[in-house]
Amino acid sequence: MNKKLEDAFNDQLNAELHSAYLYLSIAAYFDSINLKGFANWMKAQVQEELLHSMKLYNYIINRGGKVKLSPIGEVGREWESPLNAFEATYEHECYITGRINDLMNLAREENDNASVIFLEWFINEQVEEEATTDEKLQELKMIGDSTPGLFMIDREMGQRVFTPPTTQSE
Ligand code: FEO
């Protein structure tokens, strides 16, 4: 993998770690307002982001590149409402999708077929990431100011369990 791609993959590794950091902060917000189900859902999302980070880490190593860990940027600490927190989450996923698309375009420009194939997983993953966060956003929009509705979603979100992949390379 050439230097340009190595740097771009390292930037994406940083962006995925930043996503984990952001979602952990959102989980803490939910814990602070006693929405334990929402907090559980966000903590599972943190695990997802760490998984994405490790996929990139392993790929850089496997391609003979150097992993360069940079400082992780600041994240917000307060959100106006659960709806507002999910608006931020969905927006963030759309931003990550844009980054993955740019990375794919770079891999194509550099004629790096292995990177193109590797990134296909992330392209598909982002479809799912946008869909699941948008689903929660729409549910929150639907219930409006209903407290029973909020507790119903909270209970449902408390069921989410992160399932780790079975092989280390994933
Ligand atoms: Fe790693 Fe949620 O995208």
XYZ file of C-alpha atoms and ligand atoms in Angstrom:
173
model
C 0.000 0.000 0.000
C 1.420 3.374 -0.932
C 2.016 6.231 1.520
C -1.043 8.190 0.398
C -3.324 5.225 1.098
C -1.541 4.364 4.339
C -2.196 7.919 5.592
C -5.817 7.796 4.460
C -6.383 4.447 6.221
C -4.798 5.852 9.381
C -7.117 8.884 9.165
C -10.079 6.540 8.924
C -8.813 4.537 11.897
C -8.795 7.805 13.844
C -12.326 8.651 12.604
C -13.654 5.276 13.805
C -12.038 5.725 17.231
C -13.551 9.217 17.308
C -16.958 7.654 16.546
C -16.525 5.279 19.506
C -15.599 8.245 21.708
C -18.615 10.261 20.536
C -21.020 7.384 21.148
C -19.568 6.753 24.589
C -20.260 10.407 25.389
C -23.838 10.021 24.114
C -24.190 6.851 26.251
C -23.070 8.886 29.281
C -25.706 11.520 28.426
C -28.406 8.820 28.338
C -27.164 7.326 31.621
C -27.284 10.816 33.172
C -30.992 11.164 32.332
C -31.720 7.596 33.444
C -32.530 6.165 30.021
C -30.603 2.962 30.604
C -31.893 1.219 27.464
C -30.704 4.049 25.226
C -27.366 4.003 27.064
C -27.094 0.244 26.510
C -27.777 0.684 22.783
C -25.071 3.358 22.514
C -22.547 1.219 24.417
C -23.161 -1.594 21.908
C -22.554 0.998 19.183
C -19.232 1.879 20.841
C -18.248 -1.805 20.494
C -19.229 -1.696 16.806
C -16.962 1.301 16.266
C -14.073 -0.389 18.066
C -14.603 -3.366 15.769
C -14.422 -1.054 12.722
C -11.249 0.470 14.167
C -9.609 -2.929 14.627
C -10.540 -4.009 11.098
C -8.634 -0.977 9.798
C -5.765 -1.538 12.230
C -5.370 -5.158 11.090
C -5.617 -4.201 7.440
C -2.868 -1.563 7.728
C -0.611 -4.105 9.461
C -1.437 -6.885 6.982
C -0.493 -4.606 4.093
C 2.885 -3.869 5.642
C 1.867 -0.347 6.664
C 2.468 1.497 9.912
C -0.351 2.191 12.337
C -0.111 5.826 13.456
C -2.425 6.745 16.295
C -3.256 10.445 16.437
C -5.088 12.369 19.171
C -8.838 11.825 19.152
C -10.847 15.021 18.665
C -13.216 16.548 21.217
C -16.790 15.297 21.373
C -19.971 16.914 22.682
C -21.154 16.252 26.229
C -24.689 17.598 26.275
C -27.677 17.084 24.001
C -31.039 18.837 24.260
C -33.092 15.636 24.096
C -32.905 11.962 23.031
C -34.163 13.103 19.623
C -31.351 15.636 19.370
C -28.788 12.970 20.363
C -30.075 10.679 17.603
C -30.046 13.504 15.072
C -26.353 13.921 15.929
C -25.781 10.156 15.646
C -27.459 9.886 12.240
C -25.594 12.958 10.941
C -22.339 11.449 12.161
C -23.011 8.179 10.335
C -23.721 10.108 7.107
C -20.403 11.900 7.589
C -18.611 8.546 8.029
C -20.286 7.215 4.877
C -18.885 10.203 2.976
C -15.419 9.456 4.331
C -15.626 5.782 3.332
C -16.740 6.761 -0.176
C -13.776 9.138 -0.469
C -11.440 6.387 0.718
C -12.895 3.982 -1.855
C -12.416 6.585 -4.612
C -8.795 7.046 -3.542
C -8.181 3.264 -3.538
C -9.548 3.144 -7.111
C -7.429 6.111 -8.242
C -4.353 4.412 -6.802
C -5.275 1.115 -8.540
C -5.100 -0.723 -5.206
C -7.468 -3.638 -5.795
C -6.965 -5.187 -2.350
C -8.099 -1.932 -0.720
C -11.105 -1.688 -3.047
C -12.199 -5.212 -2.034
C -11.486 -4.537 1.652
C -13.527 -1.326 1.601
C -16.578 -3.028 0.092
C -17.325 -4.387 3.576
C -17.349 -0.836 4.953
C -19.550 0.432 2.105
C -22.164 -2.220 2.983
C -21.722 -1.637 6.705
C -22.482 2.076 6.296
C -25.798 1.260 4.600
C -26.705 -0.655 7.768
C -25.298 2.003 10.119
C -27.347 4.757 8.474
C -30.476 2.579 8.384
C -30.351 1.563 12.073
C -29.655 5.077 13.364
C -32.320 6.577 11.086
C -34.820 3.967 12.303
C -34.308 5.118 15.905
C -34.465 8.766 14.830
C -37.811 8.199 13.065
C -39.212 6.324 16.097
C -38.278 9.275 18.325
C -39.882 11.728 15.883
C -43.019 9.588 15.852
C -43.518 9.569 19.614
C -43.029 13.350 19.956
C -43.399 14.322 23.631
C -44.914 11.026 24.763
C -43.200 9.785 27.952
C -44.778 6.277 27.706
C -43.495 6.129 24.108
C -40.016 7.070 25.254
C -40.018 4.367 27.939
C -41.242 1.804 25.413
C -38.320 2.598 23.075
C -35.954 2.606 26.057
C -37.050 -0.910 27.020
C -36.599 -2.127 23.455
C -33.134 -0.543 23.197
C -32.133 -2.248 26.418
C -32.335 -5.575 24.543
C -29.493 -4.798 22.146
C -26.532 -7.128 22.593
C -23.237 -6.650 20.791
C -22.077 -9.919 19.253
C -18.329 -9.995 18.720
C -17.071 -11.546 15.470
C -15.755 -15.089 15.656
C -12.343 -14.505 14.029
C -9.625 -12.067 15.046
C -9.095 -10.647 11.579
C -12.682 -9.336 11.583
Fe -17.901 2.945 11.945
Fe -20.744 3.723 12.658
O -19.429 3.687 11.394
